[in-house]
Amino acid sequence: METKNIELITKMVIDAINKNESRGQGFMVPIGVSARHIHLTQEHVEALFGPGYQLTKKKELMGGQFASNETVTIVGLKLRAIENVRILGPVRKASQVEVSATDAIKLGMKVPVRESGDVKGSAPIAIVGPKGAIYLNEGCIVAMRHIHMSPKDAQAAGVKDGDIVSVKADNERGTIFNQVKIRVDDSFTLEMHIDTDEANAAKIATGNTVTIIK
């Protein structure tokens, strides 16, 4: 009887763990700290670097993206600038600049928090390259924190594309991040992206892990 009770209790514990995981409880996610960067159209690449110019690859990133060798200078409305901002490839259908809140203060701008790609009505910004400059009427954002997942990871975590969750960094700062968007695609590697402001405040570095708590 005692053995059967132990087996029953063990089964109940395992079922409870699995149930919690299916609801997204206790699912571990590695962190990737995202510094300021730019996405450009081919037209804008050529405006900044010259006719026919192609971005060159420095480092492979997830989802077929890469950090390029090319950098530019971004300039805010008050002519405050930040140099050596890296361009990510490949080229996109719309140009976009992603900065931190601290960067926005340095540029003297009010920059909205947005999901990548949602640039309508966002902040204007100028971009200066070695061969020319462009001005975006909109396109500068502070990126909404988010988690990249494959469909398999999403199933294991009990979440789906577009869900908003909270995660906990269980370190000496004990930070909880709310409003974290789930992004699911076959090309994604499991990773939560936060900017440098968020990482510094929570004392988190690339490669650390956080836990989805709801």
Tab-separated table of N, CA, C and O in Angstrom, residues 37-49 55 72 74 87-88 90-98 114-127 133-141:
chain	number	residue	atom	x	y	z
A	37	HIS	N	20.523	49.607	-33.081
A	37	HIS	CA	20.846	49.123	-34.427
A	37	HIS	C	19.844	49.659	-35.441
A	37	HIS	O	18.841	50.270	-35.079
A	38	ILE	N	20.118	49.384	-36.709
A	38	ILE	CA	19.305	49.914	-37.801
A	38	ILE	C	18.990	48.819	-38.812
A	38	ILE	O	19.839	47.968	-39.109
A	39	HIS	N	17.775	48.850	-39.343
A	39	HIS	CA	17.382	48.046	-40.494
A	39	HIS	C	17.142	49.008	-41.655
A	39	HIS	O	16.506	50.059	-41.468
A	40	LEU	N	17.620	48.669	-42.842
A	40	LEU	CA	17.508	49.567	-43.984
A	40	LEU	C	16.921	48.875	-45.214
A	40	LEU	O	17.067	47.660	-45.387
A	41	THR	N	16.299	49.673	-46.076
A	41	THR	CA	15.918	49.201	-47.400
A	41	THR	C	17.166	49.243	-48.285
A	41	THR	O	18.143	49.943	-47.973
A	42	GLN	N	17.129	48.526	-49.402
A	42	GLN	CA	18.265	48.582	-50.325
A	42	GLN	C	18.455	49.998	-50.864
A	42	GLN	O	19.581	50.468	-51.032
A	43	GLU	N	17.345	50.684	-51.119
A	43	GLU	CA	17.421	52.066	-51.595
A	43	GLU	C	18.184	52.951	-50.616
A	43	GLU	O	19.034	53.768	-51.013
A	44	HIS	N	17.910	52.772	-49.336
A	44	HIS	CA	18.585	53.583	-48.331
A	44	HIS	C	20.039	53.158	-48.124
A	44	HIS	O	20.896	53.999	-47.823
A	45	VAL	N	20.323	51.856	-48.279
A	45	VAL	CA	21.717	51.401	-48.234
A	45	VAL	C	22.528	52.121	-49.306
A	45	VAL	O	23.634	52.632	-49.052
A	46	GLU	N	21.972	52.201	-50.509
A	46	GLU	CA	22.686	52.841	-51.613
A	46	GLU	C	22.793	54.350	-51.426
A	46	GLU	O	23.797	54.965	-51.805
A	47	ALA	N	21.770	54.948	-50.802
A	47	ALA	CA	21.833	56.386	-50.531
A	47	ALA	C	22.938	56.710	-49.533
A	47	ALA	O	23.578	57.767	-49.614
A	48	LEU	N	23.185	55.798	-48.612
A	48	LEU	CA	24.192	56.022	-47.566
A	48	LEU	C	25.598	55.593	-47.971
A	48	LEU	O	26.589	56.200	-47.544
A	49	PHE	N	25.691	54.528	-48.802
A	49	PHE	CA	26.998	53.942	-49.104
A	49	PHE	C	27.372	53.980	-50.584
A	49	PHE	O	28.498	53.634	-50.932
A	55	LEU	N	25.331	45.243	-48.295
A	55	LEU	CA	25.819	45.051	-46.938
A	55	LEU	C	26.723	43.828	-46.862
A	55	LEU	O	26.474	42.817	-47.529
A	72	VAL	N	26.680	53.524	-39.166
A	72	VAL	CA	26.308	54.878	-39.578
A	72	VAL	C	26.152	55.757	-38.346
A	72	VAL	O	26.259	55.275	-37.209
A	74	ILE	N	23.451	58.335	-36.377
A	74	ILE	CA	22.056	58.781	-36.324
A	74	ILE	C	22.010	60.155	-35.665
A	74	ILE	O	22.772	60.432	-34.731
A	87	ILE	N	24.322	48.388	-38.672
A	87	ILE	CA	23.212	48.006	-39.541
A	87	ILE	C	23.065	46.492	-39.501
A	87	ILE	O	24.054	45.762	-39.565
A	88	LEU	N	21.815	46.023	-39.379
A	88	LEU	CA	21.535	44.597	-39.458
A	88	LEU	C	20.962	44.268	-40.835
A	88	LEU	O	20.180	45.029	-41.394
A	90	PRO	N	19.422	40.972	-43.570
A	90	PRO	CA	19.414	41.580	-44.906
A	90	PRO	C	18.524	42.811	-44.960
A	90	PRO	O	17.889	43.165	-43.963
A	91	VAL	N	18.499	43.449	-46.147
A	91	VAL	CA	17.691	44.655	-46.293
A	91	VAL	C	16.210	44.328	-46.098
A	91	VAL	O	15.779	43.191	-46.283
A	92	ARG	N	15.441	45.333	-45.710
A	92	ARG	CA	14.016	45.171	-45.436
A	92	ARG	C	13.169	46.039	-46.364
A	92	ARG	O	13.689	46.837	-47.153
A	93	LYS	N	11.857	45.900	-46.229
A	93	LYS	CA	10.927	46.701	-47.034
A	93	LYS	C	10.778	48.112	-46.495
A	93	LYS	O	10.353	49.016	-47.217
A	94	ALA	N	11.108	48.305	-45.221
A	94	ALA	CA	11.036	49.631	-44.602
A	94	ALA	C	12.217	49.807	-43.664
A	94	ALA	O	12.634	48.861	-42.989
A	95	SER	N	12.766	51.015	-43.624
A	95	SER	CA	13.893	51.293	-42.731
A	95	SER	C	13.400	51.582	-41.321
A	95	SER	O	12.313	52.138	-41.128
A	96	GLN	N	14.211	51.213	-40.340
A	96	GLN	CA	13.815	51.340	-38.938
A	96	GLN	C	15.049	51.486	-38.069
A	96	GLN	O	16.041	50.786	-38.262
A	97	VAL	N	14.988	52.378	-37.090
A	97	VAL	CA	16.080	52.589	-36.144
A	97	VAL	C	15.589	52.185	-34.759
A	97	VAL	O	14.536	52.650	-34.311
A	98	GLU	N	16.334	51.327	-34.077
A	98	GLU	CA	15.966	50.882	-32.734
A	98	GLU	C	16.999	51.391	-31.732
A	98	GLU	O	18.186	51.092	-31.853
A	114	ARG	N	7.651	50.373	-29.274
A	114	ARG	CA	6.890	49.703	-30.320
A	114	ARG	C	7.457	48.315	-30.607
A	114	ARG	O	8.650	48.064	-30.399
A	115	GLU	N	6.598	47.450	-31.134
A	115	GLU	CA	7.064	46.183	-31.678
A	115	GLU	C	7.810	46.470	-32.971
A	115	GLU	O	7.456	47.390	-33.717
A	116	SER	N	8.849	45.693	-33.235
A	116	SER	CA	9.618	45.873	-34.467
A	116	SER	C	8.696	45.811	-35.673
A	116	SER	O	7.859	44.922	-35.804
A	117	GLY	N	8.832	46.779	-36.562
A	117	GLY	CA	7.995	46.850	-37.755
A	117	GLY	C	6.819	47.792	-37.619
A	117	GLY	O	6.252	48.234	-38.622
A	118	ASP	N	6.449	48.133	-36.387
A	118	ASP	CA	5.329	49.041	-36.155
A	118	ASP	C	5.877	50.458	-36.015
A	118	ASP	O	6.093	50.955	-34.916
A	119	VAL	N	6.094	51.112	-37.142
A	119	VAL	CA	6.749	52.416	-37.120
A	119	VAL	C	5.802	53.582	-37.440
A	119	VAL	O	6.232	54.733	-37.404
A	120	LYS	N	4.548	53.295	-37.732
A	120	LYS	CA	3.615	54.367	-38.097
A	120	LYS	C	3.486	55.376	-36.950
A	120	LYS	O	3.168	55.010	-35.819
A	121	GLY	N	3.769	56.625	-37.229
A	121	GLY	CA	3.674	57.661	-36.217
A	121	GLY	C	4.816	57.670	-35.218
A	121	GLY	O	4.746	58.377	-34.217
A	122	SER	N	5.869	56.893	-35.468
A	122	SER	CA	7.014	56.863	-34.550
A	122	SER	C	7.909	58.082	-34.796
A	122	SER	O	7.600	58.950	-35.615
A	123	ALA	N	9.027	58.152	-34.109
A	123	ALA	CA	9.858	59.354	-34.129
A	123	ALA	C	10.649	59.489	-35.429
A	123	ALA	O	11.096	58.493	-36.003
A	124	PRO	N	10.853	60.731	-35.871
A	124	PRO	CA	11.701	60.971	-37.052
A	124	PRO	C	13.174	60.875	-36.672
A	124	PRO	O	13.544	61.060	-35.510
A	125	ILE	N	14.019	60.593	-37.664
A	125	ILE	CA	15.448	60.450	-37.394
A	125	ILE	C	16.225	60.652	-38.697
A	125	ILE	O	15.737	60.307	-39.769
A	126	ALA	N	17.419	61.220	-38.585
A	126	ALA	CA	18.315	61.325	-39.743
A	126	ALA	C	19.424	60.288	-39.604
A	126	ALA	O	19.864	59.983	-38.485
A	127	ILE	N	19.838	59.738	-40.740
A	127	ILE	CA	20.903	58.735	-40.768
A	127	ILE	C	21.978	59.203	-41.737
A	127	ILE	O	21.679	59.540	-42.898
A	133	ALA	N	23.213	60.955	-46.860
A	133	ALA	CA	22.359	60.967	-45.672
A	133	ALA	C	20.905	60.804	-46.087
A	133	ALA	O	20.525	61.135	-47.213
A	134	ILE	N	20.084	60.269	-45.178
A	134	ILE	CA	18.650	60.142	-45.408
A	134	ILE	C	17.917	60.669	-44.177
A	134	ILE	O	18.485	60.730	-43.085
A	135	TYR	N	16.669	61.058	-44.387
A	135	TYR	CA	15.835	61.506	-43.286
A	135	TYR	C	14.558	60.692	-43.282
A	135	TYR	O	13.867	60.595	-44.302
A	136	LEU	N	14.252	60.058	-42.146
A	136	LEU	CA	13.029	59.283	-41.999
A	136	LEU	C	12.003	60.127	-41.248
A	136	LEU	O	12.273	60.583	-40.138
A	137	ASN	N	10.858	60.345	-41.847
A	137	ASN	CA	9.785	61.076	-41.166
A	137	ASN	C	9.253	60.304	-39.963
A	137	ASN	O	8.735	60.882	-39.015
A	138	GLU	N	9.366	58.986	-40.028
A	138	GLU	CA	9.007	58.091	-38.929
A	138	GLU	C	9.872	56.845	-39.054
A	138	GLU	O	10.355	56.523	-40.138
A	139	GLY	N	10.083	56.143	-37.945
A	139	GLY	CA	10.899	54.940	-38.037
A	139	GLY	C	11.824	54.690	-36.869
A	139	GLY	O	12.462	53.643	-36.780
A	140	CYS	N	11.905	55.638	-35.925
A	140	CYS	CA	12.759	55.440	-34.753
A	140	CYS	C	11.908	54.979	-33.574
A	140	CYS	O	10.942	55.648	-33.203
A	141	ILE	N	12.257	53.830	-33.001
A	141	ILE	CA	11.480	53.249	-31.909
A	141	ILE	C	12.394	52.744	-30.793
A	141	ILE	O	13.584	52.520	-31.000
